XYZ file of C-alpha atoms in Angstrom:
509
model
C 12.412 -25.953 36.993
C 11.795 -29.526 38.390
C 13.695 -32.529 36.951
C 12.926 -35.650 35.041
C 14.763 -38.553 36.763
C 15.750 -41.358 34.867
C 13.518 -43.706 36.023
C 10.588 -41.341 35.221
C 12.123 -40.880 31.885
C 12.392 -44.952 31.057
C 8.610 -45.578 32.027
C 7.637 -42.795 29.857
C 9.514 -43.822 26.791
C 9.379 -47.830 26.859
C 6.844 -49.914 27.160
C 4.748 -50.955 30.507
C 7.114 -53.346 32.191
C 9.944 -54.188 28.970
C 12.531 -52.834 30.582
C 15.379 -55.475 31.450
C 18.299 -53.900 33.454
C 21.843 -54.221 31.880
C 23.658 -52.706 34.999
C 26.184 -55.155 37.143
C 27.908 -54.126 40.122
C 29.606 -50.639 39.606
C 33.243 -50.556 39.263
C 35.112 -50.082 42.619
C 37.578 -47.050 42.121
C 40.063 -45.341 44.667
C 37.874 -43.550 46.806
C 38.555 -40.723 49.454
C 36.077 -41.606 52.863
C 34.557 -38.293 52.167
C 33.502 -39.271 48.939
C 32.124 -42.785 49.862
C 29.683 -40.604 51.820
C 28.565 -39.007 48.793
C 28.053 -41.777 47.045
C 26.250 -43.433 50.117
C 23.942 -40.602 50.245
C 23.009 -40.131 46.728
C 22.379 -44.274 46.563
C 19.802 -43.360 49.522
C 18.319 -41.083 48.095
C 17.749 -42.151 44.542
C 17.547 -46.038 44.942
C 20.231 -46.028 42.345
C 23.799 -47.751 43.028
C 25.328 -44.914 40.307
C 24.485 -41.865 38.264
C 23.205 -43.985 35.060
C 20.702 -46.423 34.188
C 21.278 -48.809 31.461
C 19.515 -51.574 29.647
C 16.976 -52.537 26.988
C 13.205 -52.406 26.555
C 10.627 -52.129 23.549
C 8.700 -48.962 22.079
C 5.561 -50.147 20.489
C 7.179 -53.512 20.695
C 10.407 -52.398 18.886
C 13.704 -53.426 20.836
C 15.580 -50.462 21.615
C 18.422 -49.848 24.198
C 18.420 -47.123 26.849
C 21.669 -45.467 28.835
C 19.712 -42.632 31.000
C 21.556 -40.326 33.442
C 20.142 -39.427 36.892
C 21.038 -36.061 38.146
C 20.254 -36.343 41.572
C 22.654 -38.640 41.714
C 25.981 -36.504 42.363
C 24.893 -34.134 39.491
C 24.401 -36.559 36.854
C 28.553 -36.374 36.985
C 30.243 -39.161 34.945
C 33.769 -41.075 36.890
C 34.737 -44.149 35.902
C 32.345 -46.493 37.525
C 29.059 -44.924 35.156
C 31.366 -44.804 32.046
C 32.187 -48.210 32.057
C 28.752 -49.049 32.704
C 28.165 -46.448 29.890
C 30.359 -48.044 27.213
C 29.819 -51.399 28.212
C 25.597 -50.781 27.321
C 26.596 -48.766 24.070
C 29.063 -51.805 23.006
C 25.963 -54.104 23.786
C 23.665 -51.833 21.677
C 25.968 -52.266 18.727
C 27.241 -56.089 18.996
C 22.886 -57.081 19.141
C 22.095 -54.339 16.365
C 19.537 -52.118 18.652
C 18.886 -48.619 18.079
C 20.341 -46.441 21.104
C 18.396 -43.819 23.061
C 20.467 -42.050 25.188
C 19.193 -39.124 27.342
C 21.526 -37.397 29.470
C 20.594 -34.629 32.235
C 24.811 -34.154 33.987
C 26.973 -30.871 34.995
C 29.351 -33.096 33.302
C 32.162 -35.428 34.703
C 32.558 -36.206 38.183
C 35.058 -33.699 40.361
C 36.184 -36.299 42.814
C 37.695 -38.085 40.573
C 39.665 -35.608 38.868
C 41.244 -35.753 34.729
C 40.536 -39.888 34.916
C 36.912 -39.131 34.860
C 37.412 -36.507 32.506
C 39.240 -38.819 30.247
C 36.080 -40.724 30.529
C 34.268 -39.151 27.641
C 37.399 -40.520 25.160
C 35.819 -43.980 25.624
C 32.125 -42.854 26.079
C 32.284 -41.026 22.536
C 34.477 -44.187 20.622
C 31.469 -46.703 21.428
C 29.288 -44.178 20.732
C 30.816 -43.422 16.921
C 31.772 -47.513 16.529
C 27.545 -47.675 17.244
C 26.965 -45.053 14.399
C 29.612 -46.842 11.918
C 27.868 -49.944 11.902
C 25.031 -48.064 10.592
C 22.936 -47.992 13.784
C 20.726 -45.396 15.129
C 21.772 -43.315 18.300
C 19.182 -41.017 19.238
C 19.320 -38.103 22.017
C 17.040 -36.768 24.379
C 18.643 -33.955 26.527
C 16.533 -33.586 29.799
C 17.126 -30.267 32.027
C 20.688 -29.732 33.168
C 22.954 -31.363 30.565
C 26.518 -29.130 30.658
C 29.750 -29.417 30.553
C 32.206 -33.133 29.327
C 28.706 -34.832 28.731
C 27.167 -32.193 26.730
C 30.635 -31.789 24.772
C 30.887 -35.814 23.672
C 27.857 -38.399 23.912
C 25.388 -35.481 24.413
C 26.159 -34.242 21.094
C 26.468 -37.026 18.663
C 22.708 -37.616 18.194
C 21.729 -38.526 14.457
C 18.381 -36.775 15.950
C 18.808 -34.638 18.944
C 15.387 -32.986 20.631
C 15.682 -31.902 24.237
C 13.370 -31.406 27.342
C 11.743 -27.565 27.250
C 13.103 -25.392 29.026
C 16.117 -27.225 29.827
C 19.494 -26.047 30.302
C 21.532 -26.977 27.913
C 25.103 -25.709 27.671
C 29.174 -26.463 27.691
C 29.858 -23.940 30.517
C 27.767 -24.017 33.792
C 26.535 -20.938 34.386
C 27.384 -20.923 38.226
C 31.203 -21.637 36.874
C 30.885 -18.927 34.777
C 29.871 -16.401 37.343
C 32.839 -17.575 39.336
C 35.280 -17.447 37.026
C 34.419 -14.081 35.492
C 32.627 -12.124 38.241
C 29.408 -11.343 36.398
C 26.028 -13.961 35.368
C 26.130 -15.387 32.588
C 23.886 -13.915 29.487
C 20.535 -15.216 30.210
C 18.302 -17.171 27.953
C 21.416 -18.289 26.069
C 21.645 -22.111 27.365
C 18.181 -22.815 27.112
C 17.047 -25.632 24.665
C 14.381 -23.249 22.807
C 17.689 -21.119 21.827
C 19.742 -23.918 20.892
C 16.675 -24.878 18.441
C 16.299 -21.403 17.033
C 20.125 -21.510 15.908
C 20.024 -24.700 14.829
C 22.301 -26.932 17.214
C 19.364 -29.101 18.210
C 16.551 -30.531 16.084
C 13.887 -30.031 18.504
C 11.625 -29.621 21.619
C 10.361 -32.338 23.062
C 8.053 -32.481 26.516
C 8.508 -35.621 28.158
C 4.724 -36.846 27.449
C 5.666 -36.601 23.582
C 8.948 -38.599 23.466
C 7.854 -41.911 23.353
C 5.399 -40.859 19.903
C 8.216 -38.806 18.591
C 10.325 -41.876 19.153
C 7.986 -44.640 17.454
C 8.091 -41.918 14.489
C 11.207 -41.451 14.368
C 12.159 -45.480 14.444
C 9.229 -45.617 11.868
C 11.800 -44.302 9.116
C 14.931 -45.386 10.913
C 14.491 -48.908 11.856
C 11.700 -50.464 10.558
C 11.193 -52.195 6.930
C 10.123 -50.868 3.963
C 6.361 -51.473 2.839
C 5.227 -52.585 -0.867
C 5.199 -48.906 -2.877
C 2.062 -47.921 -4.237
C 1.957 -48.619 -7.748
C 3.368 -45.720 -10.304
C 1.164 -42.822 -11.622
C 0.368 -43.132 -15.494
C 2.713 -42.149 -17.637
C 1.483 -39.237 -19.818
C 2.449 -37.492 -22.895
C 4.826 -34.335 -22.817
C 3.294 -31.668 -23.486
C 5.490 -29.294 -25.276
C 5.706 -26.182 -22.557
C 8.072 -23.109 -23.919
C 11.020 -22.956 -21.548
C 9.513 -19.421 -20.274
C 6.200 -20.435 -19.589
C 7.861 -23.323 -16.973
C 9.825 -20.398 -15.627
C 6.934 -18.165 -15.257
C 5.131 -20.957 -13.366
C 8.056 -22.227 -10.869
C 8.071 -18.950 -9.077
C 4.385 -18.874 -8.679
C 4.240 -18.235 -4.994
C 1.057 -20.641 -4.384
C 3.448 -23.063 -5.948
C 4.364 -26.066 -3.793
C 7.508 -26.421 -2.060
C 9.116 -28.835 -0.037
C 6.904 -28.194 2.614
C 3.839 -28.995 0.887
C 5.251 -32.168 -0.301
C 6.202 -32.931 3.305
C 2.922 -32.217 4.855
C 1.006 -33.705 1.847
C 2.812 -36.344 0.363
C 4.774 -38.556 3.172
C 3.828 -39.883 6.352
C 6.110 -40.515 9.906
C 7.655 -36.591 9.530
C 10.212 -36.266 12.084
C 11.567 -32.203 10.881
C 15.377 -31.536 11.860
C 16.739 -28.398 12.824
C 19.754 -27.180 11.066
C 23.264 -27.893 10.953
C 24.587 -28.503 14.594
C 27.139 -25.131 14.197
C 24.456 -22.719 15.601
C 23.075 -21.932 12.403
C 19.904 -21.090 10.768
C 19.467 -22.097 7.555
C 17.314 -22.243 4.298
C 17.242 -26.064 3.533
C 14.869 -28.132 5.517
C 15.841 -31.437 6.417
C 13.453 -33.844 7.424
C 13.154 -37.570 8.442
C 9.609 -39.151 6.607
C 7.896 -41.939 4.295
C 6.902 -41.595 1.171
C 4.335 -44.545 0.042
C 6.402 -46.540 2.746
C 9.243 -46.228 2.125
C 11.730 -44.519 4.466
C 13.969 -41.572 3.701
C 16.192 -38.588 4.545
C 14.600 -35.359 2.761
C 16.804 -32.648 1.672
C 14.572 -29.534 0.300
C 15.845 -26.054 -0.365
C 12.559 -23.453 0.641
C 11.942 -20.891 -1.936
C 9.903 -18.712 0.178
C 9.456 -17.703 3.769
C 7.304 -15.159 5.295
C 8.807 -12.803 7.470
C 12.232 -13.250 6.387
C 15.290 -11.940 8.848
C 18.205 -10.033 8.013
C 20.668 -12.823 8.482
C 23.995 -13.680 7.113
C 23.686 -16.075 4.266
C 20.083 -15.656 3.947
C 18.824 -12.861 0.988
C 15.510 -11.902 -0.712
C 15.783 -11.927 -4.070
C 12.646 -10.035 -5.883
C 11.018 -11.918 -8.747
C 10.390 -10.204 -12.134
C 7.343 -8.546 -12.150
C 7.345 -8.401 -8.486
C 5.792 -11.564 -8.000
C 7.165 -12.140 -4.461
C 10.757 -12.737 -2.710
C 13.020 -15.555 -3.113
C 15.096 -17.081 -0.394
C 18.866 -17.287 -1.954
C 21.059 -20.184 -1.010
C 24.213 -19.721 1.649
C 26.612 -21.233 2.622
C 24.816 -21.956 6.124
C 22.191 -24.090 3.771
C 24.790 -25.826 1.897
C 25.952 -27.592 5.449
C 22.497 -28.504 6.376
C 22.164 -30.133 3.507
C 25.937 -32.042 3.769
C 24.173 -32.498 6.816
C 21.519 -34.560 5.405
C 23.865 -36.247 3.375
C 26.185 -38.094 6.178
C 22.632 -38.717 8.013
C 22.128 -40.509 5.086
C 24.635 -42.426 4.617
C 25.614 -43.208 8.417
C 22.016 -44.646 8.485
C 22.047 -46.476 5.319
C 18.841 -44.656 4.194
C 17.624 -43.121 0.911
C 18.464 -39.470 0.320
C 15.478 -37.402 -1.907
C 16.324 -34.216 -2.835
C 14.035 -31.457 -3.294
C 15.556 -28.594 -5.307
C 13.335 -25.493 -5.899
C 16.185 -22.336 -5.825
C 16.435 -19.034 -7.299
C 20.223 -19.218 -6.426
C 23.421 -18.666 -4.183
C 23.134 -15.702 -1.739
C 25.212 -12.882 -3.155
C 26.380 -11.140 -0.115
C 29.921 -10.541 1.602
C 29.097 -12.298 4.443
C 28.128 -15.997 1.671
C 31.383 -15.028 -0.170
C 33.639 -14.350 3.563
C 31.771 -17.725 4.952
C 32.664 -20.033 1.815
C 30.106 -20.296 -0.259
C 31.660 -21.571 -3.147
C 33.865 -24.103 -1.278
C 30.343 -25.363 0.823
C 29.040 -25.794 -3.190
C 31.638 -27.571 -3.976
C 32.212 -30.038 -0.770
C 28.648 -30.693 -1.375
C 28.306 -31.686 -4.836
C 31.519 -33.974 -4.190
C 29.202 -35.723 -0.890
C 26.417 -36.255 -3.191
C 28.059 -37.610 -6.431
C 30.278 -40.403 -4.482
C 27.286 -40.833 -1.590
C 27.270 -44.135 -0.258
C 23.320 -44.888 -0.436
C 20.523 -44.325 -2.226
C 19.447 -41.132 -3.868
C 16.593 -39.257 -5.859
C 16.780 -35.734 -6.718
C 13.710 -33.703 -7.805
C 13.457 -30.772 -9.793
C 10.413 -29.215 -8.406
C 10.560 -25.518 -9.452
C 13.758 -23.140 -10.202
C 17.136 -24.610 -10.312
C 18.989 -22.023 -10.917
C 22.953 -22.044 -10.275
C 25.866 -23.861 -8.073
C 23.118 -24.661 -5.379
C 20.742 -26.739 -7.510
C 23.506 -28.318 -8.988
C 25.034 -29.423 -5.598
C 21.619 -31.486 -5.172
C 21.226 -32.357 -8.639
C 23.830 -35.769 -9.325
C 21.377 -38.783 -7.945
C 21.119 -42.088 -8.818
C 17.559 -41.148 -10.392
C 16.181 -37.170 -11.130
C 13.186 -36.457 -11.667
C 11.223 -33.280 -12.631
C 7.917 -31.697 -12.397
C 6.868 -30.937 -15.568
C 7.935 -26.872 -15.074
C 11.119 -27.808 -12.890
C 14.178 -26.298 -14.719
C 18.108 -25.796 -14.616
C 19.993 -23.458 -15.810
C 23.789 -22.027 -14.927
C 21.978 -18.700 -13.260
C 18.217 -17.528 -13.877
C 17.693 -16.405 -17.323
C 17.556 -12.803 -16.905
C 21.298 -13.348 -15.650
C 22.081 -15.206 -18.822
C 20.202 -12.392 -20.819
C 22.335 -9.868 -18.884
C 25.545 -11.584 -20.132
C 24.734 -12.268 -23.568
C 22.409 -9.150 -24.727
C 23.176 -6.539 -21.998
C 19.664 -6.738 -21.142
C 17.174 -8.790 -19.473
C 14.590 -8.592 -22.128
C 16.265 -11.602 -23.869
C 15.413 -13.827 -21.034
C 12.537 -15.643 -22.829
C 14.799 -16.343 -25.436
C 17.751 -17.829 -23.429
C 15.583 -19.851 -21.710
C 14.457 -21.483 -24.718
C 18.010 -21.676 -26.561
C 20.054 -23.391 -23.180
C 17.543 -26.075 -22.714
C 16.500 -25.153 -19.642
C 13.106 -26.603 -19.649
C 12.306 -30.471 -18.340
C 11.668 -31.415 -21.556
C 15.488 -30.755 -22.560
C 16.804 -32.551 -19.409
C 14.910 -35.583 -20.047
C 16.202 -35.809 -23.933
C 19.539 -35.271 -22.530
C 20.131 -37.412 -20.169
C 19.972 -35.003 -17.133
C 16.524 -35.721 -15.255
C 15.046 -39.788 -15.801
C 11.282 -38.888 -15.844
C 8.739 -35.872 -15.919
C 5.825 -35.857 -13.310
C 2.899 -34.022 -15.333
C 1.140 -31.030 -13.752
C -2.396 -30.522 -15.025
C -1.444 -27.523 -16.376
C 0.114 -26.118 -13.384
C 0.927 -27.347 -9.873
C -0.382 -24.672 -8.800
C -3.517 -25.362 -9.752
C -4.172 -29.150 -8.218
C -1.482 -28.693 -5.378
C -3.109 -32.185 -3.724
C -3.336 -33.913 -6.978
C -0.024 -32.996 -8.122
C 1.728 -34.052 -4.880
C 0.725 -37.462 -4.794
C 2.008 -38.169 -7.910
C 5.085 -36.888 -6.933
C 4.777 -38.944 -4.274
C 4.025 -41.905 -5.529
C 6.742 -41.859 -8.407
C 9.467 -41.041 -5.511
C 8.276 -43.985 -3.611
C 8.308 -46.218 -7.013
C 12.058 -45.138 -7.392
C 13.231 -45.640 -3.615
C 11.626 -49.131 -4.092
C 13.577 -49.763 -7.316
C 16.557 -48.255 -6.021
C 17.061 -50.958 -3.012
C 17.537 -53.980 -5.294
C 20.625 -52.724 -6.824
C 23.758 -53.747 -5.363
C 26.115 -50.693 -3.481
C 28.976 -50.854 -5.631
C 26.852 -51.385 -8.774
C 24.905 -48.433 -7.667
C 27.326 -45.820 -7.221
C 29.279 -46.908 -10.508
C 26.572 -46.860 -12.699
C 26.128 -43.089 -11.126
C 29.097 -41.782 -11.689
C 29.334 -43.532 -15.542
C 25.764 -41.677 -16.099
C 27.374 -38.266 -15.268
C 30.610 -38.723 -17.034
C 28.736 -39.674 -20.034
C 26.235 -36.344 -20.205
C 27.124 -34.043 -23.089
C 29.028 -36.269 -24.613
């Protein structure tokens, strides 16, 4: 396939003549005269003086800086002369507070200069992480080949990664490969479609779609908050039996996360999984909601076509009312995931928890599913940033209560939560599951119960279902997230996070 060079790449992405070069004369390293002659030839022939372009423009008049890699330029390969100028442009980045879009397209460091360019990727990946610490955002776009040291450090460290279609994208060359083992390497493997599929990059991205993806994506990242739309009406409680909320969460016309993402927000940037080439349950999700920007955690309750895949099981509802996706451990680091986006971008976290429960299957227990339950609900209590958890259907076990302790929880009027469905509890206590009704009712399952004590903050009414006025319901939902992010930002950090963790010691008590 045909390359994107880098200078094709920066007039696609920034706008028509805001790009200010950053680059000074390259570094002067120990050269052999062979090797001057590369780097004569591939200055000829690109116009470049090294493999990388860096410097700042503006994307619908936002300020953003830009380190771009040309691979006809000696491969893309990194030595010492383009990581300098690398680092240098990432330390600039960070010191004037610009988000960084870096887009590589390298078979990785440069061979003539041996383990010192190799080392190269140490200093590379420090600026990179010092960028990310000071809360800044570093975004990725990985443009056909990107392999080997560059792919392994600053290739990789992307709060949002997408990456040119059909692009190779891999750690070991595939000519290297064949040479070192004597046979090709499995085909269709480094592509950038697979890499999405499993989850190790967010997305596909052709080059005449960056620069909207990007102005989305800086939409929630960078730019302000607007004024919230003023709060739905508060309405009376009506006084639902525990059951009939149960009953109605697993409606499978019900909406989900999706819905709420589709209907409800605005700027939707979707992520793909958790970077360890997995595929997972919880979507994660960059939007708005009434303006105001946010990470969005949401477990999915149902799928069509569901694949036999480790950590992922269907669970049948009673009275065969349709299957349930169960919660694995693979879905429990998506959602950690979500949580150090979070908090590495200083954004609001709303969580979206609509689960019939942990996956019960060798492979959850052999993969950690308890211990991914537990790291997470120790991320989310002690989180350093804003949060809002929603109870929008079933809560049932370890996996809604890893996304349950938020500054602020709110429910839809037949969200519940309970230790483990109530036909589980009836199973315990009676033997049967023909008690479930009344368990239901006697653990205080219901919203109603978590509001009086002291679990969820406020109720969002459904009119009688949400079923039944998806729209309607969702912009409620909407709207009271959006009043709580807003209310949320005026409280001080430390204030914040105390007054969380007092509010959970207290419950019960």
């Amino acid at each position: 396939m045909s390359r994107i060079g880098a200078i094709d790449l920066r007039d696609a992405v920034l706008d028509a003549d805001s790009f200010r070069s950053w680059d000074t004369t390259p570094l002067v390293v120990e050269r052999s005269e062979a090797y001057q002659r590369e780097l004569d030839a591939a200055a000829a022939k690109t116009g470049l003086d090294e493999s990388v372009l860096t410097g700042e423009g503006t994307v619908f008049g936002r300020r953003v800086a830009l380190v771009a890699c040309e691979f006809d330029f000696l491969a893309g390969s990194i030595g010492v002369a383009a990581a300098e100028r690398i680092t240098t442009a990432v330390a600039r980045a960070t010191a004037e507070r610009l988000p960084l879009v870096a887009s590589p397209s390298s078979g990785g460091t440069r061979m003539q200069e041996g383990t010192v360019a190799f080392l190269q990727m140490v200093k590379i990946t420090a600026a990179v992480e010092l960028h990310k610490r000071a809360h800044l955002p570093y975004l990725v776009y990985l443009r056909h080949p990107t392999t080997g040291g560059v792919f392994a450090s600053w290739g990789s460290l992307g709060h949002v990664t997408a990456a040119e279609p059909g692009a190779l994208i891999g750690f070991l060359g595939p000519r290297v490969y064949e040479h070192l083992y004597g046979e090709p390497f499995p085909p269709d493997v480094q592509t950038a479609e697979n890499l999405e599929r499993h989850g190790v990059i967010d997305g596909i991205v052709p080059l005449e779609a960056v620069r909207s993806t990007l102005d989305r994506t800086l939409k929630v990242l960078a730019d302000p908050p607007d004024p919230p739309p003023p709060p739905p009406e508060a309405g009376q409680i009506p006084d639902v039996p525990a059951w009939e909320s149960v009953v109605a969460s697993r409606r499978p016309d019900r909406p989900g996360v999706g819905y709420l993402l589709r209907h409800g927000t605005s700027e939707r940037v979707l992520l793909s999984g958790t970077g360890r080439g997995e595929d997972a349950t919880t979507l994660l999700a960059l939007a708005r909601f009434g303006g105001q920007p946010a990470v969005v955690l949401g477990q999915q309750r149902v799928l069509g076509g569901l694949e036999s895949i480790p950590g992922r099981s269907a669970l049948p509802y009673p009275a065969g009312v349709g299957p349930a996706l169960r919660v694995g451990p693979a879905a429990l680091r998506e959602a950690r995931r979500g949580m150090t986006l979070a908090a590495g971008l200083k954004l609001p976290l709303v969580l979206v928890i609509d689960t019939a429960g942990p996956a019960l299957t060798v492979e959850a227990e052999q993969d950690g599913l308890a211990g991914e339950i537990a790291r997470c609900l120790a991320d989310l209590v002690t989180l350093d940033t804003q949060t809002v958890s929603v109870l929008l259907g079933q809560g049932s076990g370890g996996p809604a209560l890893a996304m349950v302790p938020a500054d602020r929880v709110l429910a839809a009027l037949h969200g519940w939560l309970a230790p483990l469905p109530p036909e589980g509890a009836s199973a315990i206590v009676f033997r049967d599951t023909e008690h479930a009704p009344e368990l239901a009712a006697a653990q205080g399952i219901r919203s109603a119960d978590l509001l009086g004590s002291g679990i969820v903050d406020a109720i969002v009414p459904e009119s009688p279902d949400a079923a039944d006025e998806p729209l309607a319901f969702t912009r409620r939902l909407s709207a009271t997230i959006a009043t709580e992010l807003h209310s949320l930002r005026s409280m001080p950090d430390s204030e914040r996070l105390a007054a969380r963790l007092a509010r959970y010691r207290r419950i019960g008590l």
